[in-house]
Tab-separated table of C-alpha atoms and ligand atoms in Angstrom:
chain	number	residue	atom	x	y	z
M	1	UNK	CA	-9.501	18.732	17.812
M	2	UNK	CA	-6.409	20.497	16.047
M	3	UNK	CA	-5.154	17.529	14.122
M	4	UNK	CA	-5.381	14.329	12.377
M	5	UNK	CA	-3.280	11.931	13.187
M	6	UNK	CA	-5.125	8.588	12.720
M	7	UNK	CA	-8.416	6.813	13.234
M	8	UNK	CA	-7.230	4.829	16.678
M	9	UNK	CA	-7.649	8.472	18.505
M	10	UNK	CA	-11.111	8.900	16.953
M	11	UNK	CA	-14.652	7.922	18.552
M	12	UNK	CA	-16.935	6.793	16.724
M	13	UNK	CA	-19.212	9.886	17.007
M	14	UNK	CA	-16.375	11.687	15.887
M	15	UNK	CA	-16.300	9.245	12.698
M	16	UNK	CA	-19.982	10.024	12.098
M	17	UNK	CA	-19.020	13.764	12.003
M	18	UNK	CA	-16.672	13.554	9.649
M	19	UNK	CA	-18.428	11.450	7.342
M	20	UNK	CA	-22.050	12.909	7.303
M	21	UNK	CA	-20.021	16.083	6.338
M	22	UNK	CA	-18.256	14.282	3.926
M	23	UNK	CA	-21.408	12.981	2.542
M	24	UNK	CA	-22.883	16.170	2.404
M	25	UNK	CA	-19.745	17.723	0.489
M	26	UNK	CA	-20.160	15.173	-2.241
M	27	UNK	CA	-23.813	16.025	-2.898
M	28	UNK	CA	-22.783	19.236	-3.717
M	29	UNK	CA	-20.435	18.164	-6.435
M	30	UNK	CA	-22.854	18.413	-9.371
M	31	UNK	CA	-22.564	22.192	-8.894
M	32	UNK	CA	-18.802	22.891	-7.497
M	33	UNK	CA	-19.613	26.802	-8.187
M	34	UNK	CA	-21.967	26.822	-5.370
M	35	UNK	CA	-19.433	25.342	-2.403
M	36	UNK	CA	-19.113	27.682	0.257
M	37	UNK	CA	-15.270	28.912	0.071
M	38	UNK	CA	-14.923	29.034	3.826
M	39	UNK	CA	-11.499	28.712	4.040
M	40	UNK	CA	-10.737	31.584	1.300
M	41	UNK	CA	-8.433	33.105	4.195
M	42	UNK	CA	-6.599	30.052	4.707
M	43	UNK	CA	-2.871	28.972	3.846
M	44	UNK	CA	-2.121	25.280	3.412
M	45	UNK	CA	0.993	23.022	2.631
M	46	UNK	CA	1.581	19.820	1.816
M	47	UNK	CA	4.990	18.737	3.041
M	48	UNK	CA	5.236	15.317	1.327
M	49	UNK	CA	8.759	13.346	2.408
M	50	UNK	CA	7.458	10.334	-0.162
M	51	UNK	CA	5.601	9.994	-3.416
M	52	UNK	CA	1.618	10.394	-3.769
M	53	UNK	CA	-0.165	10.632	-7.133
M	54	UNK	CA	-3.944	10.775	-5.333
M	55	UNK	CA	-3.742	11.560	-1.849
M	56	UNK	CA	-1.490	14.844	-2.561
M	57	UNK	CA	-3.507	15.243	-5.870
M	58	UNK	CA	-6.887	14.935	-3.722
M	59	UNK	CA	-5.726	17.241	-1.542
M	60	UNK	CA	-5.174	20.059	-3.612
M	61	UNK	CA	-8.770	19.514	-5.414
M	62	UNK	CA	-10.333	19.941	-1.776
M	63	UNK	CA	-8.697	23.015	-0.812
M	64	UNK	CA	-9.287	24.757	-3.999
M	65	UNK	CA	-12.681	24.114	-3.958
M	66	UNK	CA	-12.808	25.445	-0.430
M	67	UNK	CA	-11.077	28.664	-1.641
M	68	UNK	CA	-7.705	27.794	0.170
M	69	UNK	CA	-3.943	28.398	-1.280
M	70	UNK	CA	-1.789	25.582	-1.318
M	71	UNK	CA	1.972	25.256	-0.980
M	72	UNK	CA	3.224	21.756	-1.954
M	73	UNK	CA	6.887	20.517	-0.998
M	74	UNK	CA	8.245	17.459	-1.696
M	75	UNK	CA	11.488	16.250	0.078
M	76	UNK	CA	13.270	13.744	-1.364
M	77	UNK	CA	13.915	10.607	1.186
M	78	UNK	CA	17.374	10.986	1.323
M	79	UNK	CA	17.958	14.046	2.603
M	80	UNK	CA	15.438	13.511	5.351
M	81	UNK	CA	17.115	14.051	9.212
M	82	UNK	CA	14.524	12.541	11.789
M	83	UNK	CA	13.475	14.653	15.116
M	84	UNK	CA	15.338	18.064	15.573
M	85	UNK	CA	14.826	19.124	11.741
M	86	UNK	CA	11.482	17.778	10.874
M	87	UNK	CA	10.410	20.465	13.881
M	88	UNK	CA	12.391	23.102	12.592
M	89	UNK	CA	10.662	22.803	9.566
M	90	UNK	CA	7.872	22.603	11.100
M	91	UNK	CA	8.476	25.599	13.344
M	92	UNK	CA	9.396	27.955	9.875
M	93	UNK	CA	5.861	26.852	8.064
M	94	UNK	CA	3.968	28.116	11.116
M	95	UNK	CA	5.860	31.620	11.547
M	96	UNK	CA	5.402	32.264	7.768
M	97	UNK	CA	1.772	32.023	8.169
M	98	UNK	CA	0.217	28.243	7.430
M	99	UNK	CA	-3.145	27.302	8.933
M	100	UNK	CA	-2.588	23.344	8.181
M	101	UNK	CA	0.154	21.469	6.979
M	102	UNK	CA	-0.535	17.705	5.450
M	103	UNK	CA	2.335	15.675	5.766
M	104	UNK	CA	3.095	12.469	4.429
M	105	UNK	CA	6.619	10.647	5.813
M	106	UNK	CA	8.723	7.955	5.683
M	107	UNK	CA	8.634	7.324	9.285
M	108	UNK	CA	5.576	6.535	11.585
M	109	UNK	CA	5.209	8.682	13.974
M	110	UNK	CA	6.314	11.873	12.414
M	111	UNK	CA	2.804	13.748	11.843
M	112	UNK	CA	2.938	13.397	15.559
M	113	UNK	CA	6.141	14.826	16.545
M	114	UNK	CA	5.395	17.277	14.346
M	115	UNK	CA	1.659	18.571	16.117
M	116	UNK	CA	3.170	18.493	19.607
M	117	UNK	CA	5.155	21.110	18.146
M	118	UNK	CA	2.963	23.791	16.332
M	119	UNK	CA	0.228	25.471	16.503
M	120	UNK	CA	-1.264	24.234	13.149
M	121	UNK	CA	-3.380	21.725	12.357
M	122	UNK	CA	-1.344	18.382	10.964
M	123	UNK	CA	-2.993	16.101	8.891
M	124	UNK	CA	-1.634	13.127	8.442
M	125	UNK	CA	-0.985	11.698	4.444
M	126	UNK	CA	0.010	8.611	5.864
M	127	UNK	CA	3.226	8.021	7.973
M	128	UNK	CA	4.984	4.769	7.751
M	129	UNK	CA	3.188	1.801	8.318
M	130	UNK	CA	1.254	3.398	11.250
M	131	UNK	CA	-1.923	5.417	9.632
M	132	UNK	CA	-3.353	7.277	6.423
M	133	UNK	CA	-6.707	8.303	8.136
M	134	UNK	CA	-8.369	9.990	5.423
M	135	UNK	CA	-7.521	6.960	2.999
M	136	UNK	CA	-9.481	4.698	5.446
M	137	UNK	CA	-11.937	7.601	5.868
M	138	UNK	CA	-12.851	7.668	2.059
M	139	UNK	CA	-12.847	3.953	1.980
M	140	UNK	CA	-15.201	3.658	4.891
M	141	UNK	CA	-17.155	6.460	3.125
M	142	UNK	CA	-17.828	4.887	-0.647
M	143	UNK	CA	-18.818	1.408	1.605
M	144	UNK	CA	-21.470	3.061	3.390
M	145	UNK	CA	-22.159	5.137	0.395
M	146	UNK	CA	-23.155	1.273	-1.380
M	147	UNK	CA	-24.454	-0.527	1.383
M	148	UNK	CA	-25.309	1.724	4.538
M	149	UNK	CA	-24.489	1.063	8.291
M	150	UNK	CA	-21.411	-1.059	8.731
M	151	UNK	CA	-22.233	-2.529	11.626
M	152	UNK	CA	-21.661	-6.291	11.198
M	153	UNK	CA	-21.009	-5.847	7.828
M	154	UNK	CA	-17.688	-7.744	6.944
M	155	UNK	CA	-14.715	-6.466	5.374
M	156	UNK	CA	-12.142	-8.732	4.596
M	157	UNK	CA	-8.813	-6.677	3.972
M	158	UNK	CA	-6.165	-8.521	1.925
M	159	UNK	CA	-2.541	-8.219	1.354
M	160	UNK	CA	0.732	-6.889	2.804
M	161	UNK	CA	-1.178	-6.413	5.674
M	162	UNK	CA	2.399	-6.142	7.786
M	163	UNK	CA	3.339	-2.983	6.212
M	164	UNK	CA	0.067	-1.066	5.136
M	165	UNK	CA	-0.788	2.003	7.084
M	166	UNK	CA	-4.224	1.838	4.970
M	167	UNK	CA	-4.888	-1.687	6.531
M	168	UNK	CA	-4.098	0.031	10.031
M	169	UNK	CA	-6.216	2.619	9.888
M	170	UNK	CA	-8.889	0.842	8.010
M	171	UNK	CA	-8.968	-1.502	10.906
M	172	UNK	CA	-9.361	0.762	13.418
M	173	UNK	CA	-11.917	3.161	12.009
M	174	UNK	CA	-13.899	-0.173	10.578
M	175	UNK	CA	-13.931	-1.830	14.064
M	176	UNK	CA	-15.071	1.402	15.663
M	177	UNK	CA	-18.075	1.651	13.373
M	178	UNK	CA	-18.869	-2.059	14.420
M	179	UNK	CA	-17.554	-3.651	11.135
M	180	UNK	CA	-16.231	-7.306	11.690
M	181	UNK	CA	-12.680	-7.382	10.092
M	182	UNK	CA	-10.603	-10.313	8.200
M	183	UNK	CA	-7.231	-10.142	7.360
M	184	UNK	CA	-5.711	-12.330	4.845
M	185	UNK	CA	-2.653	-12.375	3.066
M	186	UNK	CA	0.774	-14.598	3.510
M	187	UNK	CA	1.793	-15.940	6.708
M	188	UNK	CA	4.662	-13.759	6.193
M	189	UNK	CA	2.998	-10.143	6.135
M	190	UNK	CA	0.258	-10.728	8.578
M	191	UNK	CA	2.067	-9.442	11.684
M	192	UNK	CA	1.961	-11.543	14.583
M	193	UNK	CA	-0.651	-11.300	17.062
M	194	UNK	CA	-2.893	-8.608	15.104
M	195	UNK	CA	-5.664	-10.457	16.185
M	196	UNK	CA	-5.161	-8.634	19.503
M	197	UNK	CA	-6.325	-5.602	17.432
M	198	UNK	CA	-9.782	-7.251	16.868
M	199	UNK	CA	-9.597	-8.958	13.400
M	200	UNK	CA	-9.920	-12.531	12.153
M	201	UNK	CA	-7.129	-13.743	10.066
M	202	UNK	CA	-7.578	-16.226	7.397
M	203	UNK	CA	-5.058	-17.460	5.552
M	204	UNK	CA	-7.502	-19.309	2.675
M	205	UNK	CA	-8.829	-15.983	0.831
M	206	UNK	CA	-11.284	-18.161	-0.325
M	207	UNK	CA	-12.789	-19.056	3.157
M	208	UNK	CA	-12.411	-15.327	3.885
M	209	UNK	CA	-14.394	-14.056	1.254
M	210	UNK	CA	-16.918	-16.668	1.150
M	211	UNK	CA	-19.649	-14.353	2.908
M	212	UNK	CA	-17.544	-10.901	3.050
M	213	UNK	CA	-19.906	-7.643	1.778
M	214	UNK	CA	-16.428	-6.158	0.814
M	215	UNK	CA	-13.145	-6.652	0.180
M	216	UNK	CA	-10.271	-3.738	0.458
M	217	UNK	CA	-7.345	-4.946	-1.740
M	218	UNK	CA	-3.844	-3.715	-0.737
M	219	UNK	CA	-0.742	-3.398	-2.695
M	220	UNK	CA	2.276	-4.921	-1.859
M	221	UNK	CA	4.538	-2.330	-0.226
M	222	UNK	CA	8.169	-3.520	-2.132
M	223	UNK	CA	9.798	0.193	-1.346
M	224	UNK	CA	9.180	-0.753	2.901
M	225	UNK	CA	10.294	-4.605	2.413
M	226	UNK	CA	13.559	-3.364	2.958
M	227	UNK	CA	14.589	-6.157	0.519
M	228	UNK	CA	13.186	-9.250	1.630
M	229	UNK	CA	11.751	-11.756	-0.003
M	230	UNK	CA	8.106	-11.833	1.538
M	231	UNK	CA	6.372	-14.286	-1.313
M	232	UNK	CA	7.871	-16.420	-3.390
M	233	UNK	CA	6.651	-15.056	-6.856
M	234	UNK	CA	4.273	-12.405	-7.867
M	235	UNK	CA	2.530	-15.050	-9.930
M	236	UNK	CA	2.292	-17.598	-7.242
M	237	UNK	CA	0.551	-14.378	-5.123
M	238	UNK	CA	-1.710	-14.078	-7.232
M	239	UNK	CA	-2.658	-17.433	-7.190
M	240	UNK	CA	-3.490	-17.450	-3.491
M	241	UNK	CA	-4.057	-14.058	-2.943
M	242	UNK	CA	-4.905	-12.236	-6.239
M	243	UNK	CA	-8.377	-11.097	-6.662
M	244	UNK	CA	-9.505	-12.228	-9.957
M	245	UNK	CA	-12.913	-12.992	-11.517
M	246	UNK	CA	-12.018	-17.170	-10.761
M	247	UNK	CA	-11.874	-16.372	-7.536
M	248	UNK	CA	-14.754	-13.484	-7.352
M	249	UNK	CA	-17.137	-15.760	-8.700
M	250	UNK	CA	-17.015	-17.910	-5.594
M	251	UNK	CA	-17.373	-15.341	-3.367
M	252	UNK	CA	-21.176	-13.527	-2.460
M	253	UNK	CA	-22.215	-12.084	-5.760
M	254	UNK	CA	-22.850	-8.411	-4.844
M	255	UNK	CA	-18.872	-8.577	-3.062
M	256	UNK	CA	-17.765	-5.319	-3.401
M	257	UNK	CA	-13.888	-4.448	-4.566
M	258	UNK	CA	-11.690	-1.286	-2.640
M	259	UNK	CA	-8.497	-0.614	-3.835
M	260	UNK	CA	-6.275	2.425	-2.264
M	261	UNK	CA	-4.212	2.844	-5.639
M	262	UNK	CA	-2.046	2.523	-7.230
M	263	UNK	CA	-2.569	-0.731	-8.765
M	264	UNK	CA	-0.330	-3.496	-9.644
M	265	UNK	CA	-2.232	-5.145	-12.179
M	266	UNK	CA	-2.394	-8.810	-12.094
M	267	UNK	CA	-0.462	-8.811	-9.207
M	268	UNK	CA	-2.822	-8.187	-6.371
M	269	UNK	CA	-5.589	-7.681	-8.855
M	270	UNK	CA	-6.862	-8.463	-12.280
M	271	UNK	CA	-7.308	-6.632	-14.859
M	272	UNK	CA	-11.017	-8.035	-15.527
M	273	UNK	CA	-11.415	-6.774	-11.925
M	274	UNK	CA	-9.979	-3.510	-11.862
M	275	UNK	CA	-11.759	-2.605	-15.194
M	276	UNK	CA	-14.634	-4.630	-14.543
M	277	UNK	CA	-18.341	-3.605	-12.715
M	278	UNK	CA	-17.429	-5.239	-9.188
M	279	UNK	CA	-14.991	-2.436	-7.969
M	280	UNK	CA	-15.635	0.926	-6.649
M	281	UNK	CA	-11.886	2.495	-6.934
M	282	UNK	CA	-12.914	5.518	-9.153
M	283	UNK	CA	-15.528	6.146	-6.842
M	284	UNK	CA	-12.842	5.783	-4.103
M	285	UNK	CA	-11.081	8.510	-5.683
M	286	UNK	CA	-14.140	10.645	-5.438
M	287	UNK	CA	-14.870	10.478	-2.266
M	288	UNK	CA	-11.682	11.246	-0.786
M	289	UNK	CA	-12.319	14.528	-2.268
M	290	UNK	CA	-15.295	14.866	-0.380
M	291	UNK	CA	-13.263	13.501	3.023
M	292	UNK	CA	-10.433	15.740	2.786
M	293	UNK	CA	-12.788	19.158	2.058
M	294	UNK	CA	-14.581	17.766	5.077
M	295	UNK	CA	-11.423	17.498	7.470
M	296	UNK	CA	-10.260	20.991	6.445
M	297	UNK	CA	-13.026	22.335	7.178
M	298	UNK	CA	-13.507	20.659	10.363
M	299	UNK	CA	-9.864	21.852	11.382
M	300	UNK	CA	-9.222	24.867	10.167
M	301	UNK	CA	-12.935	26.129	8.760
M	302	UNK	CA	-14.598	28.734	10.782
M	303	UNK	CA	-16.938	25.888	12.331
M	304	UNK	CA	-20.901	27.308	11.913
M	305	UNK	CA	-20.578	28.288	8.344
M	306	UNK	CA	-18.559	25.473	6.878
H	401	NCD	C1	-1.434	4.203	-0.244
H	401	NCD	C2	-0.286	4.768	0.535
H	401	NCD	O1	0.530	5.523	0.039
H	401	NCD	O2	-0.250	4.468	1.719
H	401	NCD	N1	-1.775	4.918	-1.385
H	401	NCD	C3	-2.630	5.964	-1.277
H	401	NCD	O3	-2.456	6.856	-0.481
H	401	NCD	N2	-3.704	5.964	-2.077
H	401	NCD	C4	-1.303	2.781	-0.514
H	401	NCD	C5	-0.133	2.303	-1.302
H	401	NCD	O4	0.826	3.003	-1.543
H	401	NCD	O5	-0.185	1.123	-1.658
């Protein structure tokens, strides 16, 4: 495989791969002098078209501790030309030497356009609403890091489900492991007919979480609403669709809270919650570490001794 685009391409064996690796990354994190810098030769960029605290942060951990160098560029949104100049970039990068480039864009689809054209590995940072792969990756990761196996475990994923690329991918990579998936949010950013994807929607979080092992709490996405008003309040979402210790408490006791950051506190979740012993976001953040060193390495590593 030269890229990563998203988790629909993926089988599950190649899910496995990525996460036992991944998995056995992370153990060696207690002595990060000891990590095998197998891509020491290697030349990476991050060509970012939005903003990323995290993911590009994340990033940058895993190739250093792999030995890599890193470029990072960040265009600014306006000046962004689809198509002909996204490949010309593209085409420069590879001629002055890159292995991988990571992009994150605006538009979904992008990553895509630019792998047909280059020789380098692309990683997609998320594009769009379409995909963020190794965000769904690291959140598959720290659940079967608390509860093993995911098959018929349910994950109820909750939000602006209409324009997530982490519920997307999430969905994908979840159903492929044999996860059974809820969505729940408003009426109005659930798109229609997503149950063709596989998932249960359930407008009554409530209902949802009743007997859910985790729940993966999304932000809503105001910078790709292009305006509109999708909920009535941010108070009255919380109500309904907030996850708050109220509602926790009704749900299975050992529920399990994901977040992808960043947080809107007590908009999509409480502060209780975020701070509180139910949620596993820092360990989230951890484990994408691991993920990322583990789809470098898997790209661009020399394979046996990675
Ligand atoms: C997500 C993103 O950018 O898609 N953040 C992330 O990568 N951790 C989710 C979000 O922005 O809400």
């Amino acid at each position: 495989m030269k890229d990563l685009l998203g988790l629909k391409d993926l089988s599950a064996v190649q899910l496995g791969l990525i996460l036992a690796r991944a998995f056995s990354y992370k153990k060696q994190f207690g002595s990060l002098g000891r990590i095998k810098k197998v891509l020491a030769d290697r030349h990476i960029l991050t060509l970012f078209y939005e903003p990323s605290t995290r993911t590009l942060t994340s990033f940058n951990v895993a190739a250093g501790r792999l030995g890599a160098r890193v470029n990072n560029i960040s265009v600014s949104g306006s000046s962004i030309q689809k198509g002909e100049t996204l490949i010309d970039t593209i085409r420069n990068l590879e001629v002055l030497g890159f292995s991988a480039v990571i992009i994150r864009h605006t538009h979904g689809g992008a990553p895509r356009l630019a792998a047909d054209n280059t020789k380098m590995a692309v990683i997609n940072a998320g594009d769009g609403f379409n995909e963020h792969p190794t965000q769904a990756l690291l959140d598959i990761m720290t659940m079967q890091q608390y509860k093993g196996s995911l098959k018929k475990k349910k994950i109820v994923i909750v939000g602006d489900i209409a324009h997530s690329r982490v519920a997307r991918s999430n969905i994908w990579g979840l159903l492929k492991l044999g996860a059974s998936v809820t969505v729940s949010g408003p009426a109005t950013l659930i798109p229609k007919g997503i149950e063709d994807f596989g998932v249960r929607v359930e407008h009554d979080l409530d209902r949802a979480l009743s007997d859910a092992d985790f729940v993966n709490v999304l932000r809503m996405q105001h910078e790709r609403q292009a305006d509109q008003n999708f909920i009535p309040s941010k108070r009255e979402y919380h109500r309904l669709f907030g996850i708050n210790e109220k509602r926790l408490a009704r749900a299975k006791p050992r529920l399990l809270v994901l977040h992808p950051g960043p947080l809107n506190r007590s908009v999509e979740i409480s502060s209780g919650i975020a701070d509180g012993g139910q949620n596993v976001i820092l360990e989230q953040v951890v484990n994408g570490i691991a993920v990322r060193m583990a789809v470098l390495t898997l790209l661009i590593g020399r394979a046996k001794n990675a």
